[in-house]
Amino acid sequence: MTQIQSLTRERAVAEDLARQAADVLLHYRRNGFETEHKTSADDPVTVADREASELIVAGLRAAFPGDGILSEELLDNADRLSCERVWIIDPIDGTSEYVKGSPDYCVSIGLSVGGRAVLGVVLAPERRELFTGVVGEGVWKDGVPAGFSDRPPPQSVIAVSDTEHARELHQFALPNMLPSGSIALKMARIAAGEADATFTMSPRSEWDIAAGMALIGAAGGVSTRRNGREIVLNSAQPHIGRGILAGRPDVVAWLIGELLRLQVPEQVHGVTPADDVWALAPAEARQGQQAGADLHLRQAGGELVAWALARAGEGQQGAVLERLEGEGRHAGVLQKDMVRIYGPLRRG
């Protein structure tokens, strides 16, 4: 039995749930909603996120009761770690854009089998664009077969974060950057040939990229960490600790060289001795990590430009920023990234 036969029902269910969730999101877009924030003003959540998540989760549990589920808006449960098949969901990837009234957001539903993304469904509600990919079978946009472009790497379109572009990336001479919001939608458009590769300076979470990884994989592409290491899904800690790279293999290979040449920075969070960037950390940073603090650093072209030590708060106490070192701009970006992890930081 081929993979497309074995996942025919999964594809149909995921597409139907994505359409239903899109209707929920459009309903609140028309009728209004209140916005809350998780860790900072850059991390919004709405009733639409929660209702869409509940709809998708209920539908998947009814259809596939033996599968695990990981959703950004669902309290995580360690039971998923023992499941071979896990659905990884972001009911709104691009909530900031949704809140602002931008069409650049989507519903993202991915299926991981044995830690590997095998099925992805991404739906952009405002334009009703539906991207579906099954690894080993191909990619479809609105039911029509799609795939990578044939642009030469130097003329390739590089989809980048609009936030990262406005903050820093516009200063780098990387050609053909296309800023936008949702990472899942970027990856879907790459799989359909509308762009060619993407990268991030900041880490992402599994729910941001699982469906996109399946779409790019279905088109014959690759998705890795910025250092080229594999991303295994359904991890106990579902936050990818560093930036990512994804897209057409030849474009990704070219892009790696360009990012090194231009010294485009990257944040790496939760650094341990097992990480390749551990060698960049000064002795006091390593000592702090080994004494129980979380180590965060920012590197550019293999050179350390900022580092920090922090500890999560206990009880009602906020997280503690024990140390922050580096040139002002780099240190400021690193600290802002950390606020998204911990919430407000107080100096230790």
C-alpha positions as a Markdown table, in Angstrom:
| # | Residue | x | y | z |
|---|---|---|---|---|
| 1 | Met | 0.0 | 0.0 | 0.0 |
| 2 | Thr | 1.4 | 3.4 | -1.0 |
| 3 | Gln | 1.7 | 6.4 | 1.3 |
| 4 | Ile | -1.0 | 8.3 | -0.6 |
| 5 | Gln | -3.5 | 5.4 | 0.0 |
| 6 | Ser | -2.6 | 5.1 | 3.6 |
| 7 | Leu | -3.0 | 8.9 | 4.2 |
| 8 | Thr | -6.0 | 9.5 | 1.9 |
| 9 | Arg | -8.4 | 9.8 | 4.9 |
| 10 | Glu | -6.0 | 11.8 | 6.9 |
| 11 | Arg | -5.6 | 14.3 | 4.1 |
| 12 | Ala | -9.4 | 14.6 | 3.7 |
| 13 | Val | -10.0 | 15.1 | 7.4 |
| 14 | Ala | -7.2 | 17.7 | 7.8 |
| 15 | Glu | -8.4 | 19.7 | 4.8 |
| 16 | Asp | -12.0 | 19.7 | 6.0 |
| 17 | Leu | -11.0 | 20.8 | 9.5 |
| 18 | Ala | -8.7 | 23.5 | 8.0 |
| 19 | Arg | -11.7 | 24.9 | 6.1 |
| 20 | Gln | -13.9 | 24.8 | 9.2 |
| 21 | Ala | -11.3 | 26.5 | 11.2 |
| 22 | Ala | -10.9 | 29.2 | 8.5 |
| 23 | Asp | -14.6 | 29.9 | 8.8 |
| 24 | Val | -14.2 | 30.5 | 12.5 |
| 25 | Leu | -11.3 | 32.9 | 11.9 |
| 26 | Leu | -13.2 | 34.8 | 9.2 |
| 27 | His | -16.2 | 35.1 | 11.5 |
| 28 | Tyr | -14.2 | 36.8 | 14.2 |
| 29 | Arg | -12.5 | 39.0 | 11.6 |
| 30 | Arg | -15.9 | 40.3 | 10.5 |
| 31 | Asn | -17.5 | 40.5 | 14.0 |
| 32 | Gly | -14.6 | 41.6 | 16.2 |
| 33 | Phe | -12.6 | 40.1 | 19.0 |
| 34 | Glu | -10.5 | 41.0 | 22.0 |
| 35 | Thr | -6.7 | 40.4 | 22.0 |
| 36 | Glu | -4.7 | 39.1 | 25.0 |
| 37 | His | -1.0 | 38.6 | 25.3 |
| 38 | Lys | 1.0 | 35.6 | 26.5 |
| 39 | Thr | 4.5 | 36.7 | 27.3 |
| 40 | Ser | 4.7 | 40.1 | 25.6 |
| 41 | Ala | 3.0 | 42.5 | 23.3 |
| 42 | Asp | 4.7 | 40.6 | 20.4 |
| 43 | Asp | 2.9 | 37.4 | 21.4 |
| 44 | Pro | -0.9 | 37.9 | 21.0 |
| 45 | Val | -3.7 | 35.3 | 21.4 |
| 46 | Thr | -7.4 | 35.7 | 20.6 |
| 47 | Val | -10.6 | 33.8 | 21.1 |
| 48 | Ala | -10.3 | 32.8 | 17.4 |
| 49 | Asp | -7.1 | 31.0 | 18.2 |
| 50 | Arg | -8.7 | 29.0 | 21.0 |
| 51 | Glu | -11.9 | 28.2 | 19.2 |
| 52 | Ala | -10.2 | 27.1 | 16.0 |
| 53 | Ser | -7.8 | 24.9 | 18.1 |
| 54 | Glu | -10.7 | 23.3 | 19.9 |
| 55 | Leu | -12.5 | 22.6 | 16.6 |
| 56 | Ile | -9.4 | 21.0 | 15.0 |
| 57 | Val | -8.4 | 19.0 | 18.1 |
| 58 | Ala | -12.0 | 17.7 | 18.6 |
| 59 | Gly | -12.2 | 16.6 | 14.9 |
| 60 | Leu | -8.8 | 14.9 | 15.0 |
| 61 | Arg | -9.6 | 13.1 | 18.2 |
| 62 | Ala | -12.9 | 11.8 | 16.8 |
| 63 | Ala | -11.3 | 10.7 | 13.5 |
| 64 | Phe | -8.0 | 9.3 | 14.9 |
| 65 | Pro | -8.4 | 8.5 | 18.6 |
| 66 | Gly | -5.1 | 6.7 | 18.9 |
| 67 | Asp | -3.0 | 9.6 | 17.6 |
| 68 | Gly | -1.2 | 12.2 | 19.7 |
| 69 | Ile | -1.9 | 15.9 | 19.4 |
| 70 | Leu | 0.3 | 19.0 | 19.9 |
| 71 | Ser | -1.3 | 22.4 | 19.5 |
| 72 | Glu | 0.0 | 25.8 | 20.3 |
| 73 | Glu | -3.3 | 26.6 | 22.1 |
| 74 | Leu | -3.7 | 23.2 | 23.9 |
| 75 | Leu | -2.1 | 22.3 | 27.3 |
| 76 | Asp | 0.7 | 20.0 | 26.4 |
| 77 | Asn | 0.4 | 16.3 | 27.5 |
| 78 | Ala | 3.4 | 14.0 | 27.7 |
| 79 | Asp | 1.2 | 11.1 | 26.5 |
| 80 | Arg | 2.0 | 12.3 | 22.9 |
| 81 | Leu | 5.6 | 11.3 | 23.3 |
| 82 | Ser | 4.6 | 7.6 | 23.2 |
| 83 | Cys | 2.6 | 8.0 | 20.0 |
| 84 | Glu | 4.1 | 7.1 | 16.6 |
| 85 | Arg | 1.6 | 9.5 | 14.9 |
| 86 | Val | 1.2 | 13.0 | 16.2 |
| 87 | Trp | -0.8 | 15.9 | 14.8 |
| 88 | Ile | 1.0 | 19.2 | 15.2 |
| 89 | Ile | -1.3 | 22.2 | 14.9 |
| 90 | Asp | -1.2 | 26.0 | 14.8 |
| 91 | Pro | -4.8 | 27.2 | 14.5 |
| 92 | Ile | -3.5 | 30.7 | 13.5 |
| 93 | Asp | 0.1 | 30.9 | 12.3 |
| 94 | Gly | 0.5 | 34.7 | 12.1 |
| 95 | Thr | -1.7 | 35.8 | 14.9 |
| 96 | Ser | 0.0 | 39.2 | 14.9 |
| 97 | Glu | -1.0 | 39.7 | 11.3 |
| 98 | Tyr | -4.5 | 38.4 | 12.1 |
| 99 | Val | -4.9 | 41.0 | 14.8 |
| 100 | Lys | -3.6 | 43.8 | 12.6 |
| 101 | Gly | -6.0 | 43.0 | 9.8 |
| 102 | Ser | -3.4 | 41.6 | 7.4 |
| 103 | Pro | -4.3 | 38.6 | 5.2 |
| 104 | Asp | -0.9 | 37.0 | 5.9 |
| 105 | Tyr | -2.0 | 34.3 | 8.3 |
| 106 | Cys | -3.1 | 30.7 | 8.0 |
| 107 | Val | -4.4 | 27.5 | 9.6 |
| 108 | Ser | -1.6 | 25.0 | 9.8 |
| 109 | Ile | -2.1 | 21.2 | 10.4 |
| 110 | Gly | 0.7 | 18.7 | 10.1 |
| 111 | Leu | 1.1 | 15.0 | 10.8 |
| 112 | Ser | 4.3 | 13.6 | 12.1 |
| 113 | Val | 5.1 | 9.9 | 12.0 |
| 114 | Gly | 8.1 | 8.7 | 13.9 |
| 115 | Gly | 9.3 | 12.3 | 14.3 |
| 116 | Arg | 9.1 | 13.0 | 10.5 |
| 117 | Ala | 6.6 | 15.4 | 8.9 |
| 118 | Val | 4.6 | 13.4 | 6.3 |
| 119 | Leu | 1.4 | 15.3 | 5.7 |
| 120 | Gly | 0.9 | 19.1 | 5.7 |
| 121 | Val | -2.2 | 21.2 | 5.2 |
| 122 | Val | -2.0 | 25.0 | 5.2 |
| 123 | Leu | -5.0 | 27.2 | 4.4 |
| 124 | Ala | -4.9 | 31.0 | 4.0 |
| 125 | Pro | -8.5 | 32.1 | 4.9 |
| 126 | Glu | -8.5 | 35.5 | 3.3 |
| 127 | Arg | -7.7 | 34.2 | -0.2 |
| 128 | Arg | -9.0 | 30.7 | 0.4 |
| 129 | Glu | -5.8 | 29.2 | -0.8 |
| 130 | Leu | -5.3 | 25.6 | 0.2 |
| 131 | Phe | -1.9 | 23.9 | 0.1 |
| 132 | Thr | -1.6 | 20.2 | 0.8 |
| 133 | Gly | 1.5 | 18.0 | 0.7 |
| 134 | Val | 2.1 | 14.2 | 1.2 |
| 135 | Val | 5.7 | 13.2 | 1.3 |
| 136 | Gly | 6.5 | 10.8 | -1.5 |
| 137 | Glu | 3.4 | 11.8 | -3.4 |
| 138 | Gly | 3.6 | 15.6 | -4.1 |
| 139 | Val | 2.1 | 19.0 | -3.4 |
| 140 | Trp | -1.3 | 20.4 | -4.5 |
| 141 | Lys | -2.5 | 24.0 | -4.4 |
| 142 | Asp | -6.3 | 24.2 | -4.5 |
| 143 | Gly | -6.3 | 20.6 | -5.7 |
| 144 | Val | -3.9 | 21.3 | -8.6 |
| 145 | Pro | -0.5 | 19.7 | -8.6 |
| 146 | Ala | 2.3 | 22.2 | -7.7 |
| 147 | Gly | 6.0 | 22.1 | -7.1 |
| 148 | Phe | 9.3 | 24.0 | -6.9 |
| 149 | Ser | 10.3 | 26.8 | -9.3 |
| 150 | Asp | 13.3 | 26.4 | -11.6 |
| 151 | Arg | 14.8 | 29.8 | -10.8 |
| 152 | Pro | 18.7 | 29.7 | -10.6 |
| 153 | Pro | 19.8 | 30.1 | -6.9 |
| 154 | Pro | 21.2 | 33.6 | -7.4 |
| 155 | Gln | 17.8 | 34.7 | -8.8 |
| 156 | Ser | 15.8 | 32.8 | -6.2 |
| 157 | Val | 13.1 | 34.4 | -4.0 |
| 158 | Ile | 14.0 | 34.2 | -0.3 |
| 159 | Ala | 10.9 | 34.4 | 1.9 |
| 160 | Val | 11.9 | 36.1 | 5.2 |
| 161 | Ser | 10.2 | 37.3 | 8.4 |
| 162 | Asp | 8.7 | 40.8 | 8.0 |
| 163 | Thr | 9.6 | 41.5 | 11.6 |
| 164 | Glu | 13.2 | 40.4 | 11.2 |
| 165 | His | 13.4 | 42.2 | 7.9 |
| 166 | Ala | 12.2 | 45.5 | 9.3 |
| 167 | Arg | 14.5 | 45.2 | 12.4 |
| 168 | Glu | 17.8 | 44.1 | 10.7 |
| 169 | Leu | 17.6 | 42.1 | 7.5 |
| 170 | His | 17.0 | 45.1 | 5.3 |
| 171 | Gln | 20.6 | 46.1 | 6.1 |
| 172 | Phe | 22.1 | 42.9 | 4.5 |
| 173 | Ala | 22.8 | 42.6 | 0.7 |
| 174 | Leu | 20.9 | 39.4 | 0.3 |
| 175 | Pro | 19.1 | 39.5 | -3.1 |
| 176 | Asn | 15.4 | 39.0 | -3.6 |
| 177 | Met | 14.2 | 39.0 | 0.0 |
| 178 | Leu | 10.4 | 38.8 | 0.2 |
| 179 | Pro | 9.2 | 39.8 | 3.7 |
| 180 | Ser | 5.9 | 38.3 | 5.1 |
| 181 | Gly | 4.4 | 37.1 | 8.4 |
| 182 | Ser | 3.3 | 33.5 | 8.7 |
| 183 | Ile | 6.2 | 31.0 | 8.5 |
| 184 | Ala | 3.8 | 28.1 | 7.6 |
| 185 | Leu | 2.5 | 30.2 | 4.7 |
| 186 | Lys | 6.0 | 31.0 | 3.6 |
| 187 | Met | 6.9 | 27.3 | 3.5 |
| 188 | Ala | 3.6 | 26.5 | 1.7 |
| 189 | Arg | 4.4 | 29.1 | -1.0 |
| 190 | Ile | 7.9 | 27.7 | -1.4 |
| 191 | Ala | 6.5 | 24.2 | -1.9 |
| 192 | Ala | 4.2 | 25.6 | -4.6 |
| 193 | Gly | 7.1 | 27.5 | -6.4 |
| 194 | Glu | 6.0 | 31.0 | -5.4 |
| 195 | Ala | 9.3 | 31.4 | -3.4 |
| 196 | Asp | 12.4 | 29.2 | -3.2 |
| 197 | Ala | 13.8 | 29.1 | 0.4 |
| 198 | Thr | 13.4 | 30.7 | 3.8 |
| 199 | Phe | 15.5 | 31.2 | 6.9 |
| 200 | Thr | 14.9 | 32.7 | 10.3 |
| 201 | Met | 17.2 | 34.5 | 12.8 |
| 202 | Ser | 15.1 | 33.5 | 15.8 |
| 203 | Pro | 13.9 | 30.0 | 16.8 |
| 204 | Arg | 10.5 | 28.7 | 15.9 |
| 205 | Ser | 8.3 | 26.0 | 17.5 |
| 206 | Glu | 7.2 | 22.7 | 16.1 |
| 207 | Trp | 3.6 | 23.9 | 15.5 |
| 208 | Asp | 5.0 | 26.8 | 13.4 |
| 209 | Ile | 6.7 | 24.5 | 10.9 |
| 210 | Ala | 5.4 | 21.0 | 11.0 |
| 211 | Ala | 2.9 | 21.4 | 8.2 |
| 212 | Gly | 5.4 | 23.5 | 6.2 |
| 213 | Met | 8.1 | 20.8 | 6.6 |
| 214 | Ala | 5.8 | 18.2 | 5.2 |
| 215 | Leu | 4.9 | 20.5 | 2.2 |
| 216 | Ile | 8.5 | 21.2 | 1.4 |
| 217 | Gly | 9.4 | 17.6 | 1.9 |
| 218 | Ala | 6.6 | 16.5 | -0.4 |
| 219 | Ala | 8.1 | 18.8 | -3.1 |
| 220 | Gly | 11.5 | 17.3 | -2.6 |
| 221 | Gly | 13.0 | 19.9 | -0.4 |
| 222 | Val | 14.8 | 20.1 | 3.0 |
| 223 | Ser | 14.1 | 21.7 | 6.4 |
| 224 | Thr | 16.8 | 21.9 | 9.0 |
| 225 | Arg | 18.2 | 24.0 | 11.8 |
| 226 | Arg | 20.5 | 26.9 | 10.7 |
| 227 | Asn | 23.5 | 24.6 | 11.4 |
| 228 | Gly | 22.1 | 22.0 | 9.0 |
| 229 | Arg | 21.1 | 19.5 | 11.7 |
| 230 | Glu | 17.9 | 17.5 | 11.4 |
| 231 | Ile | 14.6 | 18.7 | 13.0 |
| 232 | Val | 12.9 | 15.8 | 14.8 |
| 233 | Leu | 9.3 | 16.5 | 15.6 |
| 234 | Asn | 7.3 | 15.4 | 18.6 |
| 235 | Ser | 10.1 | 16.3 | 21.0 |
| 236 | Ala | 9.6 | 16.6 | 24.7 |
| 237 | Gln | 10.5 | 20.3 | 24.3 |
| 238 | Pro | 8.7 | 21.4 | 21.1 |
| 239 | His | 10.6 | 24.7 | 20.7 |
| 240 | Ile | 13.4 | 24.6 | 18.1 |
| 241 | Gly | 16.2 | 26.2 | 19.9 |
| 242 | Arg | 17.6 | 28.1 | 17.0 |
| 243 | Gly | 16.8 | 29.5 | 13.5 |
| 244 | Ile | 15.7 | 27.3 | 10.6 |
| 245 | Leu | 16.5 | 26.8 | 6.9 |
| 246 | Ala | 14.0 | 25.3 | 4.4 |
| 247 | Gly | 13.4 | 25.1 | 0.7 |
| 248 | Arg | 14.7 | 23.8 | -2.6 |
| 249 | Pro | 17.9 | 21.9 | -1.8 |
| 250 | Asp | 20.2 | 23.8 | -4.3 |
| 251 | Val | 18.8 | 27.1 | -3.1 |
| 252 | Val | 19.3 | 26.2 | 0.6 |
| 253 | Ala | 22.9 | 25.2 | -0.1 |
| 254 | Trp | 23.5 | 28.5 | -1.9 |
| 255 | Leu | 21.7 | 30.4 | 1.0 |
| 256 | Ile | 23.9 | 28.8 | 3.7 |
| 257 | Gly | 27.0 | 30.3 | 2.0 |
| 258 | Glu | 25.4 | 33.7 | 1.6 |
| 259 | Leu | 24.3 | 33.8 | 5.3 |
| 260 | Leu | 27.9 | 33.0 | 6.4 |
| 261 | Arg | 29.4 | 35.5 | 3.9 |
| 262 | Leu | 27.1 | 38.3 | 5.0 |
| 263 | Gln | 27.4 | 37.3 | 8.7 |
| 264 | Val | 23.6 | 37.3 | 9.2 |
| 265 | Pro | 23.0 | 36.8 | 12.9 |
| 266 | Glu | 21.1 | 34.0 | 14.6 |
| 267 | Gln | 19.8 | 33.6 | 18.2 |
| 268 | Val | 20.4 | 30.2 | 19.9 |
| 269 | His | 18.5 | 29.5 | 23.0 |
| 270 | Gly | 19.0 | 26.9 | 25.8 |
| 271 | Val | 22.6 | 26.2 | 24.7 |
| 272 | Thr | 24.3 | 23.1 | 26.1 |
| 273 | Pro | 27.7 | 21.5 | 25.7 |
| 274 | Ala | 26.2 | 19.3 | 23.0 |
| 275 | Asp | 25.5 | 22.3 | 20.7 |
| 276 | Asp | 28.1 | 23.4 | 18.1 |
| 277 | Val | 27.9 | 27.0 | 19.4 |
| 278 | Trp | 29.0 | 26.0 | 22.9 |
| 279 | Ala | 32.6 | 26.6 | 21.7 |
| 280 | Leu | 31.7 | 30.3 | 21.2 |
| 281 | Ala | 30.6 | 30.9 | 24.7 |
| 282 | Pro | 33.1 | 32.5 | 27.1 |
| 283 | Ala | 34.1 | 30.6 | 30.3 |
| 284 | Glu | 31.8 | 32.6 | 32.5 |
| 285 | Ala | 28.8 | 31.8 | 30.3 |
| 286 | Arg | 29.6 | 28.1 | 30.4 |
| 287 | Gln | 30.1 | 28.2 | 34.1 |
| 288 | Gly | 26.7 | 29.9 | 34.5 |
| 289 | Gln | 25.0 | 27.2 | 32.4 |
| 290 | Gln | 26.6 | 24.5 | 34.4 |
| 291 | Ala | 25.5 | 26.1 | 37.6 |
| 292 | Gly | 21.9 | 25.8 | 36.4 |
| 293 | Ala | 21.1 | 29.0 | 34.4 |
| 294 | Asp | 19.8 | 28.9 | 30.8 |
| 295 | Leu | 22.4 | 30.1 | 28.3 |
| 296 | His | 21.3 | 32.1 | 25.3 |
| 297 | Leu | 23.6 | 33.5 | 22.6 |
| 298 | Arg | 23.7 | 35.4 | 19.4 |
| 299 | Gln | 26.2 | 34.5 | 16.7 |
| 300 | Ala | 26.9 | 36.0 | 13.3 |
| 301 | Gly | 29.1 | 34.1 | 10.8 |
| 302 | Gly | 30.5 | 31.9 | 13.5 |
| 303 | Glu | 31.4 | 34.8 | 15.8 |
| 304 | Leu | 29.8 | 35.5 | 19.2 |
| 305 | Val | 28.1 | 38.9 | 19.3 |
| 306 | Ala | 26.0 | 38.7 | 22.5 |
| 307 | Trp | 25.2 | 36.2 | 25.3 |
| 308 | Ala | 22.9 | 36.0 | 28.3 |
| 309 | Leu | 22.2 | 33.9 | 31.3 |
| 310 | Ala | 18.6 | 33.6 | 32.7 |
| 311 | Arg | 16.5 | 31.6 | 35.1 |
| 312 | Ala | 12.8 | 31.0 | 34.9 |
| 313 | Gly | 10.9 | 32.5 | 37.9 |
| 314 | Glu | 9.4 | 30.4 | 40.6 |
| 315 | Gly | 5.8 | 30.8 | 41.8 |
| 316 | Gln | 4.7 | 34.4 | 41.1 |
| 317 | Gln | 8.2 | 35.7 | 40.6 |
| 318 | Gly | 9.3 | 36.8 | 37.1 |
| 319 | Ala | 12.2 | 35.3 | 35.3 |
| 320 | Val | 15.6 | 36.6 | 36.3 |
| 321 | Leu | 18.2 | 37.9 | 33.8 |
| 322 | Glu | 21.4 | 37.2 | 35.5 |
| 323 | Arg | 23.8 | 38.4 | 32.8 |
| 324 | Leu | 23.6 | 40.1 | 29.4 |
| 325 | Glu | 26.7 | 40.9 | 27.5 |
| 326 | Gly | 27.4 | 42.1 | 23.9 |
| 327 | Glu | 27.2 | 45.1 | 21.7 |
| 328 | Gly | 24.1 | 47.2 | 22.3 |
| 329 | Arg | 22.1 | 46.3 | 19.2 |
| 330 | His | 22.8 | 42.6 | 19.4 |
| 331 | Ala | 22.2 | 42.4 | 23.1 |
| 332 | Gly | 18.9 | 44.2 | 22.7 |
| 333 | Val | 17.7 | 41.8 | 20.1 |
| 334 | Leu | 18.7 | 38.8 | 22.2 |
| 335 | Gln | 16.9 | 40.1 | 25.2 |
| 336 | Lys | 13.7 | 40.8 | 23.3 |
| 337 | Asp | 13.8 | 37.3 | 22.0 |
| 338 | Met | 14.2 | 36.0 | 25.5 |
| 339 | Val | 11.1 | 37.9 | 26.7 |
| 340 | Arg | 9.1 | 35.8 | 24.2 |
| 341 | Ile | 10.3 | 32.7 | 26.1 |
| 342 | Tyr | 10.1 | 33.8 | 29.7 |
| 343 | Gly | 7.8 | 36.8 | 29.8 |
| 344 | Pro | 9.1 | 40.0 | 31.6 |
| 345 | Leu | 12.6 | 39.7 | 32.8 |
| 346 | Arg | 13.9 | 41.2 | 36.0 |
| 347 | Arg | 17.6 | 41.8 | 36.7 |
| 348 | Gly | 19.2 | 39.4 | 39.1 |
